[in-house]
Amino acid sequence: MEPAQIMSQTESSNVPYDLLIVGGGVNGAGIARDATGRGASVLLVEQDDLASYTSSASTKLIHGGLRYLEYYEFRLVREALMERERLLKMAPHIIWPMRFVLPHSKLVRPAWMLRAGLFLYDHLASNMTLPKSRGIDFRTHSSGRALKPEYTKGFVYSDGWVQDSRLVVLNAIDAAQRGADIRTRTRLVAASRVNGLWEATLEDRTTGATSTVRARALVNAAGPWVARLLADTLKVPNSKSVRLVKGSHIVVPRVFEGPQAYIFQNPDKRIVFAIPYEQDFTLIGTTDIPWEQEPGKVAIAADEISYLCESVNRYFRATVKESDVVWSYAGLRPLYDDASANASAVTRDYVLDLDTQNGAPLLSIFGGKITTYRKLAEHALEKLAPVLPAVAGQSWTANEVLPGGDIGEGGFTAALDRLRRAAPWLPEGLAWRLMRNYGSRAYEIIGEATSLAEMGLLPGGDLGTREIDYLITHEWARTAEDVLWRRSKLGLHINDAAKAGVETYMRQKLG
Ligand SMILES: Cc1cc2nc3c(=O)[nH]c(=O)nc-3n(C[C@H](O)[C@H](O)[C@H](O)COP(=O)(O)OP(=O)(O)OC[C@H]3O[C@@H](n4cnc5c(N)ncnc54)[C@H](O)[C@@H]3O)c2cc1C
């Protein structure tokens, strides 16, 4: 192995950054975007790829969290519902509305309770534009066709859906365009307060080289590692702690027709979603399993697969079997530890902990939701502003679209029509995918191409070298996995030979 290259001195003598953000999940990327837009100089470091951990392993709902009403989390639900409306406008290419069908089961919550909860859910946010909830009769409503005949009544309500890992990348792109330095595959390995600044040692995980940077303030957005970073890397005492709760999902071939999702109540009072996924599939999740081991990559366990199959088989006419599972994923929720006895009951709200007593400011983030990341970033900077004037500017992110989100009049359908008119040679499926993933930036990928051949399609799918080059140049993609599982979900659609083709192309391209 090559010895690690040390280049600490040159960099450490440079002008310090205003903010060093540790963690390239949704919270770190959101804070980087907001802070850079306020004029701060920002460095974000992510030890792997952007959204490698929790932020690509969610249920992908932009939601208030209907079930949190049962735990009286009104502040969180209201904030999340307000954010739902904002995010739908900020990124209409990767976030879209969805209707959720909730069958009434006599064994779980009474119908009056569901009705009251949905009424509250519809009225907590003053800016709601989505269709409100209503009761439905499954004997006549099309969504009833997929359900067992004993379910005759239920409700339907609105929430949003997001391509979670793309949301992270879009925030990072926007931050970078505004001047942030985003370094993936770069780990913070040590940091200490020196003369009123943070002095941090970074490790480039591709080369093994280390470097030193300085910053006026440090944001610990390390998600599942938030407590480890404080105790082991920064060696800073902290009274707050994090509860890691594993949640897993399975993906199976499409179980039901229609664009609606289902939310099923289990006898254990938990809920499980079944959501239309990537055109041909159904996404089913999730579980709540306390996690006591080290944070890192986690995988679904056999009993979780059985639990998820059982949960949906209670309701669907079609039977979902363990052997139907084509893909699964799992992630760790980094929840703020509020001492709840039950993993499902631990608060999903976030807590920001600012430490200024020991010198340069340190802000740590406990908990949070994808849905509330923008608001969390705003709150984080409000908290830092008194000790870090560089972020004291006006909040600005509430109405600014994310990259590619300026898809123009008429929403997604009209934008897709325009793309198809501009490039009539694009197959329908590819045009749709480009608009869904990249919005107005689809035109950047197409560039000068005037035929499908010029998109450089690789064998076995509709992924071309133009798209991969774009992902390498603008979205920090470095491996086939980055491209196939986080920048897109093409991994679900193409075979092993095609995946190998992507890998070979990227290796050649990146040397
Ligand atoms: C199963 C499940 C379902 C969920 N469903 C939803 C949902 O439907 N809707 C919703 O709104 N929310 C949902 N959530 C919650 C949401 O996913 C999380 O709150 C959010 O993704 C957390 O983001 P984060 O940035 O804090 O953490 P992460 O995404 O984990 O990011 C932290 C990053 O820090 C990096 N890091 C750690 N240490 C270092 C270091 N020393 N140096 C450099 N980098 C470091 C890690 O590599 C990691 O990428 C769900 C979560 C789970 C697990």
Coordinates of C-alpha atoms and ligand atoms in Angstrom, one line a residue:
M1 CA 0.0 0.0 0.0
E2 CA 1.2 3.5 -0.8
P3 CA 2.1 5.5 2.3
A4 CA -0.4 8.2 3.1
Q5 CA 0.6 11.5 1.8
I6 CA 0.7 14.3 4.3
M7 CA -0.1 17.8 3.1
S8 CA -1.3 19.4 6.2
Q9 CA 0.8 22.5 6.4
T10 CA 0.0 24.2 3.1
E11 CA -3.7 23.8 3.6
S12 CA -3.7 24.7 7.3
S13 CA -2.1 28.1 6.6
N14 CA -5.0 29.0 4.2
V15 CA -7.9 31.2 5.1
P16 CA -10.2 29.2 7.4
Y17 CA -13.7 28.2 6.1
D18 CA -16.6 29.7 8.0
L19 CA -18.2 26.3 8.3
L20 CA -17.0 22.7 8.2
I21 CA -19.9 20.3 7.8
V22 CA -19.4 16.6 8.6
G23 CA -21.9 14.4 6.8
G24 CA -23.2 14.3 3.2
G25 CA -26.7 13.1 4.1
V26 CA -29.8 15.3 3.6
N27 CA -29.1 17.4 6.7
G28 CA -25.5 18.2 5.9
A29 CA -26.2 18.9 2.3
G30 CA -29.2 21.1 3.2
I31 CA -27.2 23.1 5.7
A32 CA -24.3 23.5 3.1
R33 CA -26.8 24.9 0.6
D34 CA -28.4 27.3 2.9
A35 CA -25.2 28.6 4.5
T36 CA -23.5 29.1 1.2
G37 CA -26.5 31.0 -0.1
R38 CA -26.1 33.3 2.9
G39 CA -22.5 34.1 1.8
A40 CA -20.6 31.7 4.1
S41 CA -17.6 29.7 2.9
V42 CA -18.4 26.1 3.4
L43 CA -16.6 22.8 3.3
L44 CA -18.7 19.6 3.4
V45 CA -17.0 16.3 3.9
E46 CA -18.7 12.9 3.4
Q47 CA -16.8 9.7 4.2
D48 CA -18.4 7.7 1.3
D49 CA -20.8 8.8 -1.5
L50 CA -23.4 11.4 -0.9
A51 CA -26.5 9.8 0.8
S52 CA -24.7 6.5 1.3
Y53 CA -26.5 5.8 4.6
T54 CA -29.8 6.9 6.1
S55 CA -30.7 9.4 3.5
S56 CA -31.0 6.8 0.8
A57 CA -32.7 4.2 3.0
S58 CA -35.9 6.0 3.9
T59 CA -39.5 5.2 2.9
K60 CA -39.2 8.2 0.7
L61 CA -42.3 10.0 2.0
I62 CA -42.5 13.7 2.1
H63 CA -45.1 13.7 4.9
G64 CA -46.3 15.1 8.1
G65 CA -46.4 11.7 9.6
L66 CA -50.0 10.7 10.3
R67 CA -49.0 8.3 13.0
Y68 CA -47.0 10.9 14.9
L69 CA -50.3 12.5 15.9
E70 CA -50.9 9.6 18.2
Y71 CA -47.7 10.6 20.1
Y72 CA -48.9 14.3 20.2
E73 CA -46.0 15.4 18.0
F74 CA -48.1 18.4 16.7
R75 CA -45.1 20.7 16.3
L76 CA -43.3 18.2 14.1
V77 CA -46.3 17.3 12.1
R78 CA -47.3 20.9 11.4
E79 CA -43.8 21.8 10.4
A80 CA -43.5 18.8 8.1
L81 CA -46.8 19.4 6.5
M82 CA -45.8 23.0 5.7
E83 CA -42.5 21.7 4.3
R84 CA -44.4 19.2 2.2
E85 CA -46.0 22.0 0.2
R86 CA -42.7 23.9 -0.2
L87 CA -40.7 20.9 -1.3
L88 CA -43.3 19.9 -3.9
K89 CA -42.7 23.3 -5.5
M90 CA -39.0 23.3 -5.0
A91 CA -38.3 20.0 -6.8
P92 CA -41.4 19.0 -8.8
H93 CA -39.2 16.6 -10.9
I94 CA -38.1 14.4 -8.0
I95 CA -41.0 15.0 -5.5
W96 CA -44.6 14.4 -6.4
P97 CA -48.0 14.1 -4.7
M98 CA -49.4 10.7 -3.9
R99 CA -52.7 9.5 -2.5
F100 CA -52.6 7.0 0.4
V101 CA -55.4 4.5 0.9
L102 CA -56.0 3.5 4.5
P103 CA -58.3 0.5 5.0
H104 CA -60.2 0.4 8.2
S105 CA -59.6 -2.7 10.2
K106 CA -61.8 -3.5 13.2
L107 CA -58.9 -5.0 15.0
V108 CA -56.9 -1.9 15.2
R109 CA -58.0 1.8 15.5
P110 CA -61.7 2.7 15.5
A111 CA -63.0 4.5 12.3
W112 CA -63.8 7.7 14.3
M113 CA -60.2 7.9 15.4
L114 CA -58.9 7.6 11.9
R115 CA -61.4 10.2 10.7
A116 CA -60.4 12.6 13.5
G117 CA -56.7 12.1 12.8
L118 CA -57.1 12.8 9.1
F119 CA -59.2 15.9 9.8
L120 CA -56.4 17.2 12.0
Y121 CA -53.8 16.2 9.4
D122 CA -55.6 18.1 6.7
H123 CA -55.9 21.2 8.8
L124 CA -52.6 21.5 10.7
A125 CA -50.9 23.2 7.7
S126 CA -52.4 26.4 6.5
N127 CA -50.7 26.2 3.1
M128 CA -52.2 22.8 2.0
T129 CA -52.9 22.6 -1.8
L130 CA -53.1 18.8 -2.1
P131 CA -56.6 17.1 -2.2
K132 CA -57.9 16.6 1.3
S133 CA -58.8 13.2 2.9
R134 CA -62.2 11.5 2.5
G135 CA -63.9 8.2 3.3
I136 CA -64.1 5.6 0.5
D137 CA -66.1 2.4 -0.1
F138 CA -63.8 -0.3 -1.4
R139 CA -66.7 -2.1 -3.1
T140 CA -66.9 0.8 -5.6
H141 CA -63.6 2.6 -5.4
S142 CA -60.9 1.3 -7.8
S143 CA -58.3 0.9 -5.0
G144 CA -60.5 -1.7 -3.4
R145 CA -59.8 -4.2 -6.2
A146 CA -56.4 -5.1 -4.7
L147 CA -57.8 -5.7 -1.2
K148 CA -59.4 -8.7 0.4
P149 CA -63.2 -8.5 0.3
E150 CA -63.5 -8.2 4.1
Y151 CA -62.2 -4.6 3.8
T152 CA -65.1 -2.6 2.7
K153 CA -64.5 0.9 4.1
G154 CA -61.5 3.1 4.5
F155 CA -60.0 6.5 3.8
V156 CA -57.8 8.2 1.3
Y157 CA -55.5 11.1 2.0
S158 CA -52.5 13.0 0.4
D159 CA -48.8 13.1 1.1
G160 CA -45.7 13.4 -1.1
W161 CA -43.0 11.1 -2.5
V162 CA -39.3 11.8 -3.0
Q163 CA -36.4 10.2 -4.7
D164 CA -34.4 10.6 -1.4
S165 CA -30.8 10.2 -2.5
R166 CA -31.4 12.6 -5.4
L167 CA -32.7 15.2 -3.0
V168 CA -29.4 15.1 -1.2
V169 CA -27.4 15.4 -4.5
L170 CA -29.5 18.3 -5.7
N171 CA -28.8 20.2 -2.4
A172 CA -25.1 19.5 -2.8
I173 CA -25.1 20.6 -6.5
D174 CA -26.8 23.9 -5.5
A175 CA -24.4 24.4 -2.6
A176 CA -21.4 23.8 -5.0
Q177 CA -22.8 26.2 -7.6
R178 CA -23.0 28.8 -4.9
G179 CA -19.3 28.2 -4.0
A180 CA -19.3 25.4 -1.4
D181 CA -16.5 22.9 -1.5
I182 CA -18.1 19.4 -1.4
R183 CA -15.7 16.5 -0.9
T184 CA -17.0 13.0 -1.0
R185 CA -15.0 10.0 0.1
T186 CA -13.4 12.3 2.6
R187 CA -13.6 11.5 6.3
L188 CA -13.0 13.7 9.3
V189 CA -10.6 11.7 11.4
A190 CA -9.7 14.2 14.1
A191 CA -10.5 17.8 15.0
S192 CA -9.7 20.1 17.9
R193 CA -10.2 23.7 18.9
V194 CA -7.0 25.8 18.3
N195 CA -6.9 29.6 18.9
G196 CA -10.6 30.0 18.4
L197 CA -10.9 27.9 15.3
W198 CA -11.5 24.2 14.5
E199 CA -8.4 22.5 13.1
A200 CA -9.5 19.3 11.4
T201 CA -7.7 16.4 9.9
L202 CA -9.4 14.9 6.8
E203 CA -8.6 11.6 5.1
D204 CA -9.1 11.2 1.4
R205 CA -10.5 7.6 1.4
T206 CA -9.5 7.0 -2.3
T207 CA -5.8 7.8 -1.9
G208 CA -5.3 7.6 1.9
A209 CA -3.8 11.1 1.9
T210 CA -4.6 13.3 4.9
S211 CA -4.8 17.1 5.0
T212 CA -5.7 19.7 7.6
V213 CA -8.3 22.4 7.2
R214 CA -9.4 25.1 9.6
A215 CA -12.9 26.4 10.1
R216 CA -14.7 29.0 12.4
A217 CA -17.5 26.5 13.2
L218 CA -18.1 22.8 12.9
V219 CA -21.5 21.2 12.1
N220 CA -21.8 17.6 13.1
A221 CA -24.4 16.2 10.7
A222 CA -23.0 12.7 10.9
G223 CA -26.4 11.0 11.3
P224 CA -26.0 7.6 12.9
W225 CA -22.4 8.6 13.9
V226 CA -23.4 11.9 15.6
A227 CA -22.6 10.6 19.1
R228 CA -19.5 8.6 18.0
L229 CA -18.1 11.8 16.3
L230 CA -18.5 13.8 19.5
A231 CA -17.1 11.2 21.8
D232 CA -14.4 9.4 19.7
T233 CA -13.3 11.9 17.0
L234 CA -13.9 15.3 18.6
K235 CA -13.5 14.1 22.2
V236 CA -16.1 16.5 23.4
P237 CA -18.4 15.6 26.3
N238 CA -22.1 15.7 25.6
S239 CA -25.2 14.9 27.6
K240 CA -27.4 14.1 24.6
S241 CA -27.6 10.8 23.0
V242 CA -28.9 9.1 19.9
R243 CA -31.1 6.0 19.6
L244 CA -30.3 4.0 16.5
V245 CA -33.4 2.2 15.1
K246 CA -33.0 0.0 12.1
G247 CA -35.7 0.2 9.4
S248 CA -35.9 -2.2 6.4
H249 CA -37.8 -2.3 3.1
I250 CA -38.5 -5.0 0.5
V251 CA -39.1 -4.5 -3.2
V252 CA -41.3 -7.0 -5.0
P253 CA -42.8 -7.1 -8.5
R254 CA -45.9 -4.8 -8.7
V255 CA -48.6 -6.1 -6.4
F256 CA -51.5 -3.7 -7.4
E257 CA -52.6 -1.5 -10.2
G258 CA -53.0 2.3 -10.0
P259 CA -50.9 5.2 -8.8
Q260 CA -52.1 5.1 -5.1
A261 CA -50.1 3.8 -2.2
Y262 CA -51.5 1.8 0.7
I263 CA -51.0 2.3 4.4
F264 CA -51.8 -0.8 6.5
Q265 CA -52.3 -1.0 10.2
N266 CA -50.8 -4.0 12.0
P267 CA -52.1 -5.7 15.1
D268 CA -49.0 -4.5 16.9
K269 CA -50.3 -0.9 16.1
R270 CA -47.4 -0.3 13.7
I271 CA -48.1 0.7 10.2
V272 CA -46.6 -0.6 7.0
F273 CA -46.7 1.1 3.6
A274 CA -47.0 -0.5 0.1
I275 CA -46.0 2.0 -2.5
P276 CA -45.8 1.9 -6.3
Y277 CA -42.1 1.9 -7.1
E278 CA -40.0 2.4 -10.2
Q279 CA -43.0 1.6 -12.5
D280 CA -42.8 -2.2 -12.3
F281 CA -42.4 -2.7 -8.5
T282 CA -44.0 -2.3 -5.1
L283 CA -42.0 -1.0 -2.2
I284 CA -43.0 -2.3 1.2
G285 CA -41.8 -1.0 4.6
T286 CA -40.8 -0.5 7.2
T287 CA -39.7 -2.1 10.5
D288 CA -38.4 -0.6 13.8
I289 CA -35.6 -2.6 15.3
P290 CA -33.4 -1.2 18.1
W291 CA -29.8 -1.2 17.0
E292 CA -27.1 -1.5 19.6
Q293 CA -24.1 -2.2 17.4
E294 CA -21.7 0.2 15.6
P295 CA -23.3 2.4 12.9
G296 CA -22.6 1.4 9.3
K297 CA -24.1 -0.6 6.4
V298 CA -27.0 -2.6 7.7
A299 CA -29.2 -5.3 5.9
I300 CA -32.6 -6.7 6.3
A301 CA -33.0 -9.8 8.5
A302 CA -35.1 -12.8 7.5
D303 CA -37.7 -12.2 10.2
E304 CA -38.2 -8.6 9.0
I305 CA -38.9 -9.9 5.5
S306 CA -41.5 -12.3 6.9
Y307 CA -43.0 -9.5 9.0
L308 CA -43.4 -7.2 6.0
C309 CA -44.9 -10.0 3.9
E310 CA -47.4 -10.9 6.6
S311 CA -48.3 -7.2 7.1
V312 CA -49.4 -6.7 3.5
N313 CA -50.8 -10.2 3.1
R314 CA -53.3 -9.4 5.8
Y315 CA -54.8 -6.9 3.4
F316 CA -54.0 -7.7 -0.3
R317 CA -55.8 -10.3 -2.3
A318 CA -52.5 -11.2 -3.9
T319 CA -50.0 -13.0 -1.7
V320 CA -46.5 -11.6 -1.4
K321 CA -43.9 -14.3 -0.7
E322 CA -40.4 -14.1 0.7
S323 CA -39.2 -15.5 -2.6
D324 CA -40.8 -12.6 -4.5
V325 CA -38.3 -10.1 -3.0
V326 CA -36.1 -8.7 -5.8
W327 CA -34.3 -6.1 -3.7
S328 CA -34.2 -4.9 -0.1
Y329 CA -32.5 -2.1 1.8
A330 CA -32.1 -1.1 5.4
G331 CA -31.0 2.0 7.2
L332 CA -30.5 3.3 10.7
R333 CA -32.7 6.1 12.0
P334 CA -30.5 8.4 14.1
L335 CA -33.2 9.4 16.6
Y336 CA -32.8 11.8 19.4
D337 CA -33.0 9.7 22.6
D338 CA -36.0 10.9 24.5
A339 CA -36.0 7.8 26.8
S340 CA -39.1 6.2 25.2
A341 CA -39.4 2.5 26.0
N342 CA -40.6 1.5 22.5
A343 CA -38.5 2.1 19.3
S344 CA -41.7 3.1 17.4
A345 CA -42.5 5.8 20.0
V346 CA -39.1 7.5 20.0
T347 CA -39.6 11.1 18.8
R348 CA -39.0 11.8 15.1
D349 CA -38.4 15.4 15.9
Y350 CA -34.9 16.9 15.8
V351 CA -32.8 18.5 18.5
L352 CA -29.9 21.0 17.7
D353 CA -27.2 21.1 20.3
L354 CA -24.9 24.2 20.2
D355 CA -21.7 24.1 22.2
T356 CA -19.9 27.4 22.4
Q357 CA -18.5 27.1 25.9
N358 CA -15.3 25.4 24.9
G359 CA -14.2 27.7 22.1
A360 CA -15.1 27.6 18.4
P361 CA -18.8 26.7 17.9
L362 CA -19.9 23.1 17.4
L363 CA -23.5 22.4 16.3
S364 CA -24.7 18.7 16.5
I365 CA -27.8 17.4 14.9
F366 CA -29.8 14.7 16.6
G367 CA -32.8 13.2 14.7
G368 CA -34.8 14.7 11.9
K369 CA -36.7 13.6 8.8
I370 CA -36.0 14.0 5.1
T371 CA -39.2 16.1 5.0
T372 CA -38.0 18.6 7.5
Y373 CA -34.3 18.9 6.3
R374 CA -34.8 22.4 4.8
K375 CA -36.4 23.8 8.0
L376 CA -33.8 22.0 10.1
A377 CA -31.1 23.8 8.1
E378 CA -32.7 27.1 8.7
H379 CA -33.0 26.5 12.4
A380 CA -29.4 25.3 12.5
L381 CA -28.1 28.6 10.9
E382 CA -30.4 30.7 13.1
K383 CA -28.8 29.0 16.1
L384 CA -25.3 29.5 14.8
A385 CA -25.8 33.1 13.6
P386 CA -25.1 34.9 16.9
V387 CA -21.7 33.2 17.1
L388 CA -21.0 33.0 13.3
P389 CA -21.9 36.3 11.6
A390 CA -21.2 34.7 8.2
V391 CA -24.5 32.8 8.4
A392 CA -26.5 35.7 9.9
G393 CA -28.1 36.6 6.5
Q394 CA -31.8 36.2 5.6
S395 CA -33.2 32.7 5.2
W396 CA -33.8 32.3 1.5
T397 CA -34.4 28.6 0.7
A398 CA -38.2 28.4 1.2
N399 CA -39.1 29.5 -2.4
E400 CA -35.9 28.7 -4.4
V401 CA -36.1 25.7 -6.6
L402 CA -33.5 23.0 -6.5
P403 CA -31.4 22.3 -9.6
G404 CA -33.6 21.0 -12.4
G405 CA -36.7 22.0 -10.5
D406 CA -37.5 24.9 -12.9
I407 CA -39.5 22.7 -15.2
G408 CA -41.8 25.5 -16.4
E409 CA -45.5 25.9 -16.8
G410 CA -47.9 23.0 -16.5
G411 CA -46.0 20.8 -14.2
F412 CA -44.3 17.5 -15.0
T413 CA -46.5 16.4 -17.8
A414 CA -46.1 19.6 -19.8
A415 CA -42.3 19.6 -19.1
L416 CA -42.1 16.0 -20.4
D417 CA -44.1 16.9 -23.6
R418 CA -41.7 19.8 -24.2
L419 CA -38.7 17.5 -23.8
R420 CA -40.3 15.0 -26.3
R421 CA -40.9 17.7 -28.8
A422 CA -37.3 19.0 -28.4
A423 CA -35.8 15.5 -28.8
P424 CA -38.5 13.4 -30.6
W425 CA -35.9 10.7 -31.1
L426 CA -35.8 9.9 -27.4
P427 CA -37.7 6.8 -26.6
E428 CA -40.7 7.5 -24.3
G429 CA -39.3 5.7 -21.3
L430 CA -35.9 7.4 -21.5
A431 CA -37.5 10.9 -21.9
W432 CA -39.7 10.2 -18.9
R433 CA -36.7 9.0 -16.8
L434 CA -34.5 11.9 -17.7
M435 CA -37.3 14.4 -16.8
R436 CA -38.0 12.5 -13.5
N437 CA -34.4 12.4 -12.4
Y438 CA -33.0 15.6 -13.8
G439 CA -35.9 18.0 -14.6
S440 CA -34.7 20.9 -16.7
R441 CA -31.2 19.6 -16.5
A442 CA -32.2 16.7 -18.8
Y443 CA -31.4 19.2 -21.6
E444 CA -27.8 19.5 -20.3
I445 CA -27.4 15.7 -20.6
I446 CA -28.8 15.6 -24.1
G447 CA -26.5 18.5 -25.0
E448 CA -25.7 18.4 -28.7
A449 CA -27.0 14.9 -29.3
T450 CA -29.5 14.7 -32.2
S451 CA -30.0 10.9 -32.2
L452 CA -30.2 8.1 -29.7
A453 CA -26.9 6.8 -31.0
E454 CA -25.3 10.0 -29.8
M455 CA -26.5 9.4 -26.2
G456 CA -23.9 6.6 -26.2
L457 CA -26.2 3.9 -24.8
L458 CA -24.5 1.0 -23.1
P459 CA -25.8 -2.5 -23.9
G460 CA -28.7 -3.8 -21.8
G461 CA -30.6 -0.6 -20.9
D462 CA -31.3 3.0 -21.6
L463 CA -28.3 4.4 -19.7
G464 CA -25.8 6.2 -21.9
T465 CA -22.3 7.5 -21.6
R466 CA -23.6 11.1 -21.9
E467 CA -25.7 10.6 -18.7
I468 CA -22.8 8.9 -16.9
D469 CA -20.4 11.7 -17.9
Y470 CA -22.9 14.2 -16.5
L471 CA -23.1 12.2 -13.2
I472 CA -19.4 12.1 -12.9
T473 CA -18.9 15.8 -13.8
H474 CA -21.8 17.4 -11.9
E475 CA -23.0 14.8 -9.3
W476 CA -19.8 13.3 -7.8
A477 CA -20.5 9.8 -9.1
R478 CA -17.4 7.7 -8.8
T479 CA -18.6 4.1 -9.0
A480 CA -21.2 2.0 -10.8
E481 CA -23.1 1.7 -7.4
D482 CA -23.3 5.5 -7.1
V483 CA -24.9 5.7 -10.6
L484 CA -27.1 2.6 -10.4
W485 CA -28.4 2.8 -6.8
R486 CA -28.2 6.4 -5.6
R487 CA -28.2 8.8 -8.7
S488 CA -30.8 6.5 -10.2
K489 CA -32.5 3.2 -9.4
L490 CA -31.4 1.6 -12.7
G491 CA -29.9 -1.2 -10.7
L492 CA -33.4 -2.6 -10.4
H493 CA -34.0 -2.6 -14.1
I494 CA -30.8 -3.9 -15.8
N495 CA -29.0 -7.2 -15.6
D496 CA -25.6 -8.1 -14.3
A497 CA -23.9 -7.9 -17.7
A498 CA -25.2 -4.3 -18.2
K499 CA -24.1 -3.4 -14.7
A500 CA -20.6 -4.7 -15.5
G501 CA -20.7 -2.5 -18.6
V502 CA -21.3 0.6 -16.5
E503 CA -18.5 -0.4 -14.1
T504 CA -16.0 -0.9 -17.0
Y505 CA -17.0 2.4 -18.6
M506 CA -16.6 4.3 -15.3
R507 CA -13.3 2.7 -14.6
Q508 CA -11.9 3.7 -18.0
K509 CA -13.3 7.2 -17.7
L510 CA -12.0 7.8 -14.2
G511 CA -8.7 6.0 -14.7
Ligands
LIG1 C1 -36.2 3.1 7.5 C2 -36.3 4.6 7.5 C3 -37.4 5.2 6.9 C4 -37.5 6.6 6.9 N1 -38.5 7.1 6.2 C5 -38.6 8.5 6.1 C6 -39.7 9.1 5.3 O1 -40.4 8.4 4.7 N2 -39.7 10.4 5.3 C7 -38.9 11.2 6.0 O2 -39.0 12.4 5.9 N3 -37.8 10.7 6.7 C8 -37.7 9.3 6.8 N4 -36.7 8.8 7.5 C9 -35.7 9.6 8.2 C10 -34.6 10.2 7.3 O3 -34.2 9.2 6.4 C11 -33.5 10.7 8.2 O4 -33.9 11.5 9.2 C12 -32.4 11.4 7.4 O5 -32.1 10.7 6.2 C13 -31.2 11.6 8.2 O6 -30.2 12.3 7.4 P1 -28.8 12.7 8.0 O7 -28.2 13.6 7.1 O8 -29.0 13.2 9.4 O9 -28.1 11.3 8.1 P2 -27.3 10.4 7.0 O10 -28.1 10.4 5.7 O11 -27.0 9.1 7.6 O12 -26.0 11.2 6.7 C14 -24.9 11.3 7.6 C15 -23.7 11.2 6.8 O13 -22.6 11.5 7.7 C16 -21.4 10.7 7.1 N5 -20.4 10.7 8.1 C17 -20.4 10.2 9.4 N6 -19.3 10.3 10.0 C18 -18.4 11.0 9.2 C19 -17.1 11.4 9.2 N7 -16.3 11.2 10.3 N8 -16.6 12.1 8.2 C20 -17.3 12.3 7.0 N9 -18.6 11.9 6.9 C21 -19.1 11.2 8.0 C22 -22.0 9.4 6.8 O14 -21.3 8.7 5.9 C23 -23.4 9.7 6.3 O15 -23.5 9.7 4.9 C24 -36.5 7.4 7.5 C25 -35.4 6.8 8.0 C26 -35.3 5.4 8.0 C27 -34.0 4.7 8.5

